[in-house]
Tab-separated table of C-alpha atoms and ligand atoms in Angstrom:
chain	number	residue	atom	x	y	z
A	1	MET	CA	-9.114	-13.226	-14.979
A	2	GLN	CA	-6.340	-10.700	-15.060
A	3	ILE	CA	-5.293	-9.831	-11.535
A	4	ARG	CA	-3.240	-6.666	-10.774
A	5	GLN	CA	-0.909	-6.205	-7.785
A	6	PRO	CA	-2.681	-4.868	-4.602
A	7	ILE	CA	-1.841	-1.406	-3.417
A	8	VAL	CA	-0.677	-1.631	0.256
A	9	ALA	CA	-0.628	1.416	2.689
A	10	VAL	CA	1.292	1.339	5.844
A	11	LEU	CA	-0.342	3.193	8.878
A	12	GLY	CA	0.389	3.613	12.555
A	13	HIS	CA	1.422	5.918	15.339
A	14	VAL	CA	4.514	8.097	14.895
A	15	ASP	CA	7.698	6.205	15.778
A	16	SER	CA	5.962	2.772	15.645
A	17	GLY	CA	8.429	1.986	12.814
A	18	LYS	CA	6.489	2.520	9.502
A	19	THR	CA	9.412	4.102	7.678
A	20	SER	CA	11.793	1.329	9.091
A	21	LEU	CA	9.365	-1.363	7.922
A	22	LEU	CA	9.131	0.250	4.400
A	23	ASP	CA	12.898	0.353	4.248
A	24	ARG	CA	13.179	-3.212	5.331
A	25	ILE	CA	10.687	-4.315	2.806
A	26	ARG	CA	12.562	-2.305	0.114
A	27	GLY	CA	15.791	-3.662	1.334
A	28	THR	CA	14.516	-7.185	0.899
A	29	GLY	CA	13.837	-6.362	-2.671
A	30	VAL	CA	17.239	-4.872	-3.272
A	31	GLN	CA	19.013	-8.051	-1.936
A	32	GLY	CA	16.770	-10.066	-4.169
A	33	ARG	CA	17.803	-8.117	-7.228
A	34	GLU	CA	18.830	-11.143	-9.325
A	35	ALA	CA	15.391	-12.606	-8.935
A	36	GLY	CA	13.698	-9.461	-10.159
A	37	GLY	CA	14.170	-7.112	-7.181
A	38	ILE	CA	12.038	-4.106	-6.652
A	39	THR	CA	11.081	-1.486	-9.104
A	40	GLN	CA	10.864	2.161	-7.952
A	41	HIS	CA	7.730	3.928	-8.841
A	42	ILE	CA	6.769	7.484	-8.055
A	43	GLY	CA	5.639	7.433	-4.453
A	44	ALA	CA	5.563	3.606	-4.352
A	45	SER	CA	7.699	0.429	-4.559
A	46	PHE	CA	6.812	-2.631	-6.520
A	47	LEU	CA	7.750	-6.016	-5.203
A	48	PRO	CA	7.399	-8.610	-7.771
A	49	SER	CA	6.140	-12.043	-6.803
A	50	GLU	CA	9.627	-13.499	-7.490
A	51	THR	CA	11.114	-11.294	-4.814
A	52	ILE	CA	8.317	-12.170	-2.457
A	53	LYS	CA	8.819	-15.914	-3.113
A	54	GLU	CA	12.472	-15.452	-2.389
A	55	THR	CA	11.736	-13.702	0.871
A	56	CYS	CA	8.866	-16.045	1.964
A	57	GLY	CA	10.770	-19.327	1.283
A	58	ILE	CA	8.729	-22.331	2.107
A	59	LEU	CA	5.718	-20.137	3.085
A	60	TYR	CA	5.266	-19.269	-0.520
A	61	LYS	CA	4.505	-22.890	-1.534
A	62	LYS	CA	0.834	-22.487	-0.568
A	63	LEU	CA	0.471	-19.061	-2.089
A	64	GLU	CA	1.729	-20.505	-5.375
A	65	GLN	CA	-1.173	-22.853	-5.558
A	66	ALA	CA	-3.810	-20.193	-5.643
A	67	GLU	CA	-5.930	-20.008	-8.650
A	68	HIS	CA	-5.291	-16.380	-9.277
A	69	LYS	CA	-1.845	-15.295	-8.309
A	70	VAL	CA	-1.012	-11.634	-7.765
A	71	PRO	CA	2.076	-10.491	-9.725
A	72	GLY	CA	3.430	-8.713	-6.675
A	73	ILE	CA	2.614	-5.912	-4.291
A	74	LEU	CA	2.746	-2.099	-4.721
A	75	VAL	CA	3.648	-0.535	-1.430
A	76	ILE	CA	2.938	3.128	-0.966
A	77	ASP	CA	6.195	4.877	0.127
A	78	THR	CA	4.819	7.699	2.111
A	79	PRO	CA	3.506	6.417	5.486
A	80	GLY	CA	1.191	8.399	7.647
A	81	HIS	CA	-2.523	8.639	7.606
A	82	GLU	CA	-2.661	12.171	6.173
A	83	VAL	CA	-1.567	10.862	2.871
A	84	PHE	CA	-3.670	7.798	3.216
A	85	THR	CA	-6.723	9.871	3.916
A	86	ASN	CA	-6.050	11.420	0.554
A	87	LEU	CA	-5.952	8.089	-0.965
A	88	ARG	CA	-9.718	8.004	-0.477
A	89	SER	CA	-11.319	7.490	-3.815
A	90	ARG	CA	-14.847	6.952	-5.225
A	91	GLY	CA	-16.236	3.757	-3.669
A	92	GLY	CA	-13.871	3.418	-0.744
A	93	SER	CA	-10.205	3.572	-0.694
A	94	ALA	CA	-7.425	3.635	-3.165
A	95	ALA	CA	-5.491	1.239	-0.977
A	96	ASP	CA	-6.528	-2.410	-1.358
A	97	ILE	CA	-5.027	-3.575	1.981
A	98	ALA	CA	-3.001	-2.035	4.819
A	99	ILE	CA	-0.379	-2.983	7.411
A	100	LEU	CA	-1.164	-1.347	10.784
A	101	VAL	CA	2.184	-0.981	12.657
A	102	VAL	CA	1.965	-1.143	16.446
A	103	ASP	CA	4.922	-0.784	18.830
A	104	VAL	CA	4.943	-4.128	20.760
A	105	ASN	CA	6.045	-2.318	24.008
A	106	ARG	CA	3.591	0.586	23.587
A	107	GLY	CA	0.451	-1.116	22.264
A	108	PHE	CA	-2.265	1.067	20.855
A	109	GLN	CA	-1.497	4.793	20.805
A	110	PRO	CA	-3.613	7.676	19.759
A	111	GLN	CA	-2.602	7.571	15.974
A	112	THR	CA	-3.104	3.662	16.040
A	113	ASN	CA	-6.722	4.431	16.868
A	114	GLU	CA	-7.003	7.174	14.253
A	115	SER	CA	-5.524	4.969	11.555
A	116	LEU	CA	-7.945	2.178	12.581
A	117	LYS	CA	-10.758	4.510	12.227
A	118	ILE	CA	-9.686	5.286	8.765
A	119	LEU	CA	-9.427	1.735	7.814
A	120	GLN	CA	-12.805	1.074	9.287
A	121	SER	CA	-14.574	3.857	7.406
A	122	ARG	CA	-12.972	2.955	4.096
A	123	LYS	CA	-13.495	-0.734	4.705
A	124	VAL	CA	-9.831	-1.604	4.140
A	125	PRO	CA	-8.777	-5.016	5.262
A	126	PHE	CA	-5.557	-4.956	7.183
A	127	VAL	CA	-2.863	-6.982	9.090
A	128	VAL	CA	-1.370	-5.787	12.343
A	129	ALA	CA	2.540	-5.739	12.371
A	130	LEU	CA	3.504	-5.926	16.010
A	131	ASN	CA	6.893	-4.214	15.605
A	132	LYS	CA	10.182	-3.931	17.648
A	133	CYS	CA	10.035	-7.490	18.972
A	134	ASP	CA	13.839	-7.218	19.290
A	135	GLN	CA	13.147	-4.750	22.022
A	136	ILE	CA	11.133	-7.028	24.270
A	137	SER	CA	13.238	-7.161	27.342
A	138	GLY	CA	15.331	-10.388	27.354
A	139	TRP	CA	14.673	-11.081	23.634
A	140	ARG	CA	17.374	-13.308	22.178
A	141	LYS	CA	18.785	-12.468	18.789
A	142	SER	CA	18.688	-15.298	16.368
A	143	ASP	CA	19.677	-15.911	12.774
A	144	THR	CA	16.222	-16.956	11.479
A	145	LYS	CA	14.118	-14.522	9.574
A	146	PHE	CA	11.035	-16.483	10.410
A	147	ILE	CA	9.326	-15.141	13.545
A	148	SER	CA	7.675	-18.456	14.238
A	149	GLN	CA	11.184	-20.020	14.613
A	150	ALA	CA	12.564	-17.021	16.558
A	151	ILE	CA	9.781	-17.302	19.017
A	152	LYS	CA	10.631	-20.955	19.660
A	153	GLU	CA	14.162	-19.866	20.353
A	154	GLN	CA	13.232	-17.566	23.222
A	155	ASP	CA	13.044	-18.436	26.931
A	156	ALA	CA	9.579	-19.508	28.125
A	157	SER	CA	9.252	-16.188	30.119
A	158	ILE	CA	9.783	-14.232	26.970
A	159	GLN	CA	7.342	-16.267	24.984
A	160	THR	CA	4.768	-15.652	27.729
A	161	ASP	CA	5.559	-12.003	27.699
A	162	LEU	CA	5.104	-11.790	23.928
A	163	ASP	CA	1.761	-13.762	24.314
A	164	GLN	CA	0.593	-11.162	26.830
A	165	LYS	CA	1.361	-8.265	24.562
A	166	ILE	CA	-0.370	-10.007	21.692
A	167	TYR	CA	-3.441	-10.443	23.985
A	168	ASP	CA	-3.331	-6.805	24.975
A	169	VAL	CA	-3.723	-5.988	21.184
A	170	VAL	CA	-6.423	-8.651	20.862
A	171	GLY	CA	-8.204	-7.091	23.781
A	172	THR	CA	-8.081	-3.494	22.440
A	173	LEU	CA	-9.189	-4.583	18.938
A	174	SER	CA	-11.990	-6.578	20.503
A	175	ILE	CA	-13.297	-3.485	22.161
A	176	LEU	CA	-13.083	-1.689	18.884
A	177	GLY	CA	-15.273	-4.485	17.283
A	178	TYR	CA	-12.594	-6.614	15.629
A	179	GLN	CA	-11.717	-10.265	16.290
A	180	SER	CA	-8.055	-10.819	16.045
A	181	GLU	CA	-5.375	-13.480	16.805
A	182	ALA	CA	-1.631	-14.090	16.288
A	183	PHE	CA	-1.251	-15.158	12.803
A	184	TYR	CA	-0.313	-18.732	13.695
A	185	ARG	CA	-3.519	-19.080	15.608
A	186	VAL	CA	-5.871	-17.659	13.088
A	187	LYS	CA	-8.407	-20.174	11.880
A	188	ASP	CA	-10.402	-17.923	9.575
A	189	PHE	CA	-8.500	-14.997	7.931
A	190	LYS	CA	-11.824	-13.519	6.718
A	191	SER	CA	-13.229	-12.865	10.180
A	192	GLU	CA	-9.980	-12.541	12.310
A	193	ILE	CA	-7.379	-9.915	11.933
A	194	ALA	CA	-3.880	-11.529	11.856
A	195	ILE	CA	-1.192	-10.088	14.224
A	196	VAL	CA	2.373	-10.716	12.933
A	197	PRO	CA	5.192	-10.048	15.419
A	198	ILE	CA	8.028	-8.486	13.466
A	199	SER	CA	11.201	-6.581	13.947
A	200	ALA	CA	11.752	-3.949	11.216
A	201	ARG	CA	15.291	-3.508	12.531
A	202	SER	CA	16.359	-7.183	12.252
A	203	GLY	CA	13.931	-8.279	9.555
A	204	VAL	CA	12.605	-11.141	11.523
A	205	GLY	CA	8.827	-11.740	10.711
A	206	ILE	CA	8.841	-10.115	7.328
A	207	PRO	CA	8.397	-13.436	5.503
A	208	GLU	CA	5.317	-14.157	7.520
A	209	LEU	CA	3.962	-10.537	7.166
A	210	LEU	CA	4.434	-10.638	3.378
A	211	SER	CA	2.904	-14.165	3.087
A	212	VAL	CA	-0.146	-13.236	5.169
A	213	LEU	CA	-0.705	-10.096	2.985
A	214	VAL	CA	-0.414	-11.938	-0.188
A	215	GLY	CA	-2.496	-14.834	1.085
A	216	LEU	CA	-5.353	-12.548	2.069
A	217	THR	CA	-5.173	-10.663	-1.208
A	218	GLN	CA	-5.357	-13.810	-3.285
A	219	GLN	CA	-8.125	-15.144	-1.225
A	220	TYR	CA	-10.384	-12.268	-0.728
A	221	LEU	CA	-9.528	-9.391	-3.090
A	222	GLN	CA	-9.786	-11.119	-6.380
A	223	LYS	CA	-12.914	-9.172	-7.560
A	224	ARG	CA	-11.442	-5.887	-6.633
A	225	LEU	CA	-8.052	-6.611	-8.332
A	226	ASN	CA	-9.652	-8.176	-11.566
A	227	GLN	CA	-8.794	-5.799	-14.336
A	228	GLU	CA	-11.553	-6.961	-16.684
A	229	GLU	CA	-14.151	-4.248	-17.254
A	230	LYS	CA	-12.597	-1.821	-14.858
A	231	GLU	CA	-12.589	1.953	-15.574
A	232	PRO	CA	-9.030	3.207	-15.943
A	233	ARG	CA	-8.598	5.510	-12.915
A	234	GLY	CA	-6.086	6.775	-10.485
A	235	ILE	CA	-5.695	9.249	-7.633
A	236	VAL	CA	-3.522	12.344	-7.372
A	237	LEU	CA	-0.974	12.449	-4.616
A	238	GLU	CA	0.484	15.700	-5.252
A	239	VAL	CA	0.902	18.519	-7.895
A	240	ASN	CA	4.129	20.378	-8.306
A	241	ASP	CA	6.220	22.483	-10.666
A	242	GLU	CA	9.300	20.389	-11.617
A	243	VAL	CA	12.369	22.051	-13.152
A	244	GLY	CA	12.414	21.297	-16.833
A	245	LEU	CA	9.080	19.720	-16.823
A	246	GLY	CA	6.582	22.347	-15.582
A	247	GLN	CA	3.422	21.357	-13.927
A	248	THR	CA	3.330	17.711	-12.991
A	249	ALA	CA	1.155	15.514	-10.934
A	250	ASN	CA	2.281	12.456	-8.970
A	251	ILE	CA	-0.489	9.801	-9.403
A	252	ILE	CA	-1.200	6.266	-8.278
A	253	LEU	CA	-2.901	4.426	-11.230
A	254	ILE	CA	-5.371	2.135	-9.509
A	255	ASP	CA	-7.009	0.284	-12.370
A	256	GLY	CA	-6.386	0.030	-16.211
A	257	SER	CA	-3.628	1.558	-18.348
A	258	ILE	CA	-2.543	5.143	-19.298
A	259	LYS	CA	-1.034	5.870	-22.496
A	260	LYS	CA	0.578	9.085	-23.680
A	261	GLU	CA	-2.081	9.653	-26.383
A	262	ASN	CA	-4.924	9.148	-23.813
A	263	SER	CA	-6.883	12.121	-22.231
A	264	ILE	CA	-6.825	12.563	-18.529
A	265	VAL	CA	-10.004	13.827	-16.995
A	266	VAL	CA	-9.664	15.191	-13.494
A	267	ALA	CA	-11.300	17.858	-11.180
A	268	LYS	CA	-9.915	21.289	-10.204
A	269	ARG	CA	-11.588	23.157	-7.344
A	270	ASP	CA	-14.792	23.914	-9.234
A	271	SER	CA	-14.350	22.611	-12.763
A	272	VAL	CA	-13.374	19.497	-14.619
A	273	ILE	CA	-10.263	19.572	-16.823
A	274	VAL	CA	-9.421	17.316	-19.822
A	275	THR	CA	-5.813	17.291	-20.763
A	276	LYS	CA	-3.420	15.223	-22.818
A	277	PRO	CA	-0.162	14.616	-20.894
A	278	LYS	CA	3.038	15.933	-22.467
A	279	ALA	CA	4.806	13.024	-20.836
A	280	ILE	CA	4.254	9.995	-18.671
A	281	LEU	CA	7.233	9.630	-16.499
A	282	LEU	CA	8.831	6.917	-14.194
A	283	PRO	CA	11.863	7.343	-12.029
A	284	LYS	CA	15.201	6.532	-13.934
A	285	PRO	CA	17.027	3.592	-12.620
A	286	LEU	CA	20.068	4.768	-10.463
A	287	ASP	CA	22.581	3.472	-12.977
A	288	GLU	CA	20.895	5.551	-15.753
A	289	MET	CA	20.941	8.822	-13.829
A	290	ARG	CA	23.907	10.926	-14.920
A	291	ASP	CA	22.646	14.301	-13.477
A	292	PRO	CA	20.599	14.259	-10.218
A	293	ARG	CA	18.218	16.795	-11.782
A	294	ASP	CA	17.450	14.390	-14.525
A	295	LYS	CA	15.373	12.010	-12.401
A	296	PHE	CA	12.660	10.778	-14.635
A	297	LYS	CA	12.355	8.887	-17.943
A	298	PRO	CA	9.454	9.169	-20.289
A	299	VAL	CA	7.536	6.025	-21.156
A	300	PRO	CA	4.800	5.303	-23.659
A	301	GLN	CA	2.451	3.388	-21.275
A	302	VAL	CA	1.981	2.308	-17.732
A	303	ASP	CA	-0.341	-0.302	-16.375
A	304	ALA	CA	-1.965	-0.496	-12.925
A	305	ALA	CA	-1.241	-0.507	-10.159
A	306	ALA	CA	1.568	1.817	-10.515
A	307	GLY	CA	2.940	5.147	-9.232
A	308	LEU	CA	3.899	7.663	-11.933
A	309	LYS	CA	4.186	11.244	-12.873
A	310	ILE	CA	2.338	13.003	-15.678
A	311	ALA	CA	3.424	16.394	-17.035
A	312	SER	CA	0.871	18.856	-18.442
A	313	PRO	CA	0.466	22.724	-17.982
A	314	ASP	CA	-3.218	22.124	-17.434
A	315	LEU	CA	-2.648	20.457	-14.005
A	316	GLU	CA	-2.010	23.556	-12.108
A	317	GLY	CA	-4.588	23.791	-9.390
A	318	VAL	CA	-5.601	20.130	-9.264
A	319	LEU	CA	-5.968	19.081	-5.666
A	320	PRO	CA	-4.310	16.011	-3.926
A	321	GLY	CA	-6.762	13.190	-3.407
A	322	SER	CA	-8.700	13.981	-6.632
A	323	THR	CA	-9.768	10.952	-8.664
A	324	LEU	CA	-8.661	10.972	-12.255
A	325	TYR	CA	-9.884	8.931	-15.188
A	326	VAL	CA	-8.079	7.957	-18.413
A	327	ALA	CA	-10.210	8.347	-21.547
A	328	THR	CA	-9.393	6.930	-24.998
A	329	ASN	CA	-12.164	8.790	-27.015
A	330	ASP	CA	-14.736	11.623	-26.890
A	331	ALA	CA	-17.509	9.450	-25.534
A	332	GLU	CA	-15.262	8.403	-22.512
A	333	ILE	CA	-14.306	11.952	-21.951
A	334	GLU	CA	-17.947	12.885	-21.706
A	335	LYS	CA	-18.736	9.966	-19.467
A	336	PHE	CA	-15.947	10.657	-17.041
A	337	THR	CA	-16.580	14.403	-16.968
A	338	LYS	CA	-20.169	13.632	-15.850
A	339	LEU	CA	-18.942	11.133	-13.305
A	340	ILE	CA	-16.573	13.706	-11.736
A	341	GLU	CA	-19.259	16.344	-11.812
A	342	ALA	CA	-21.509	13.991	-9.978
A	343	GLU	CA	-18.793	13.341	-7.433
A	344	MET	CA	-18.105	17.066	-7.046
A	345	LYS	CA	-21.770	17.566	-6.262
A	346	SER	CA	-22.019	14.818	-3.761
A	347	VAL	CA	-18.887	16.110	-1.908
A	348	PHE	CA	-20.570	19.487	-1.843
A	349	ILE	CA	-23.674	18.164	-0.270
A	350	ASP	CA	-21.594	16.250	2.252
A	351	THR	CA	-19.910	19.404	3.457
A	352	GLU	CA	-23.159	21.197	3.549
A	353	THR	CA	-24.937	18.690	5.717
A	354	ASN	CA	-21.898	18.092	8.030
B	401	GDP	P1	7.723	5.979	12.030
B	401	GDP	O1	7.639	7.374	12.598
B	401	GDP	O2	6.570	5.122	12.296
B	401	GDP	O3	8.043	6.035	10.481
B	401	GDP	O4	8.944	5.296	12.708
B	401	GDP	P2	10.500	5.027	12.395
B	401	GDP	O5	10.607	3.894	11.312
B	401	GDP	O6	11.102	6.323	12.139
B	401	GDP	O7	11.107	4.428	13.601
B	401	GDP	C1	11.212	5.164	14.767
B	401	GDP	C2	12.300	4.738	15.663
B	401	GDP	O8	12.087	3.379	16.026
B	401	GDP	C3	13.605	4.800	14.913
B	401	GDP	O9	14.585	5.208	15.833
B	401	GDP	C4	13.793	3.384	14.457
B	401	GDP	O10	15.182	3.156	14.264
B	401	GDP	C5	13.219	2.600	15.613
B	401	GDP	N1	12.766	1.315	15.183
B	401	GDP	C6	11.988	0.958	14.149
B	401	GDP	N2	11.625	-0.190	14.038
B	401	GDP	C7	12.359	-0.949	15.047
B	401	GDP	C8	12.515	-2.142	15.417
B	401	GDP	O11	12.056	-3.179	14.898
B	401	GDP	N3	13.440	-2.450	16.513
B	401	GDP	C9	13.998	-1.510	17.086
B	401	GDP	N4	14.851	-1.826	18.145
B	401	GDP	N5	13.846	-0.195	16.722
B	401	GDP	C10	13.128	0.050	15.782
C-alpha cells in the first residue's frame, strides 16, 4: 500500500488564531530544517514526517509503529471556510482532515458553527484546537512545548478553569451531535472528537496536536490515502494571469501524479476543456530567487498530495472549486470528459431543485 500525505484544512471563527497556528506550524518546520524542514507548495505547506517526528518527540514513538506511515502532512495555507467550501470535490471533500480552531476564552462563535456544518456535510474528520491557552487568566508560562506537562505546572484553580472551558466545548459539541473529550481522556478516537488545548503564540500543545492528527490519519484514513488505483485528480483553487506566464491555475493535486506531457481535463462554465500545460510550476526556494518576479520553477512531475501551479492559455474562465483530472491517453481523456459532464449535469439538477 502506498499512502500519501493527508491534506489538512484549518477552520474556525475570525480571530480564533488560524493564521497564527499555520505560522506556528510552518515555523516549527523552519526550525527543523536540518531534519528536512518544510517544503513550500502553492497554497500549501508540506511537513515531512521527519519534521513531525522532531516536533512530537516521544509522542512519535507510537506513530512510528503504525503499519502504514504517512510521509508527512500537507497543510492548506489559506484558512477560512470560503476557500474550504471550494475544496469540495466529487465524493466529499478535498481535505482529508481538519483542525477546527476555537478561542478558549470565547468558545463556539458563529463561524465555528458554520465551519462545523461544512465539516459535517463533507464528512471530514477533525480535531479541535482550543487556542490561546496562554490567555487564560492566571496561566503560568512554562518552558515545555507539551501541553500535558504545561497543564501540570498550573495552579489547581487554573486547571479547573481549563477543564471547565473544555467541558463547555464538549457540551456544545454534544448538542450538535458529537461526542468529544480532551485528547488525554479520549478512549476511542473513532467515536470521540479530540480537543487539544494549545497556544499558537507560545507553541505549547503543537506536538500533541500534530500527533493526534497523524495518529488519526494513520489509523482511519488509510483507504482514502492509498494511492493504488486512484484516479489522478485535483481541485482548482484559483485562476489568474501571471506576469510572464499568462493564464495559470493554482491547484491542489489530491491523488496521483501530474507530468508535463499529460493532458488536463477540467470544466469551464458550460464546457469541458482538455489542455496540455505549458509548464508545471512550484515555488522557487528563497535562496534561488534572484528577482521577486521570478517566483516559480518549472518541474517535470509532481506527486500527490501537492499544491502547484499550471500554466496554459486554455485555463481562462476555469472556476475555482472545479475538479480536474490528469489523463495520459485519449481513452482517459474521453473517460474524464464524460465524468465531468456528468458532474456538471448533477450540479445543474441540484441548483434547479434547491
Ligand atoms: P485568524 O483570524 O483566525 O487567522 O486569527 P489570527 O491568527 O490572525 O489571530 C487573531 C489575533 O489573536 C492576533 O492578534 C493573534 O496575535 C492573536 N492570537 C492568535 N493565537 C494566539 C494565542 O495562542 N495566544 C494569544 N495570546 N494570542 C493569539
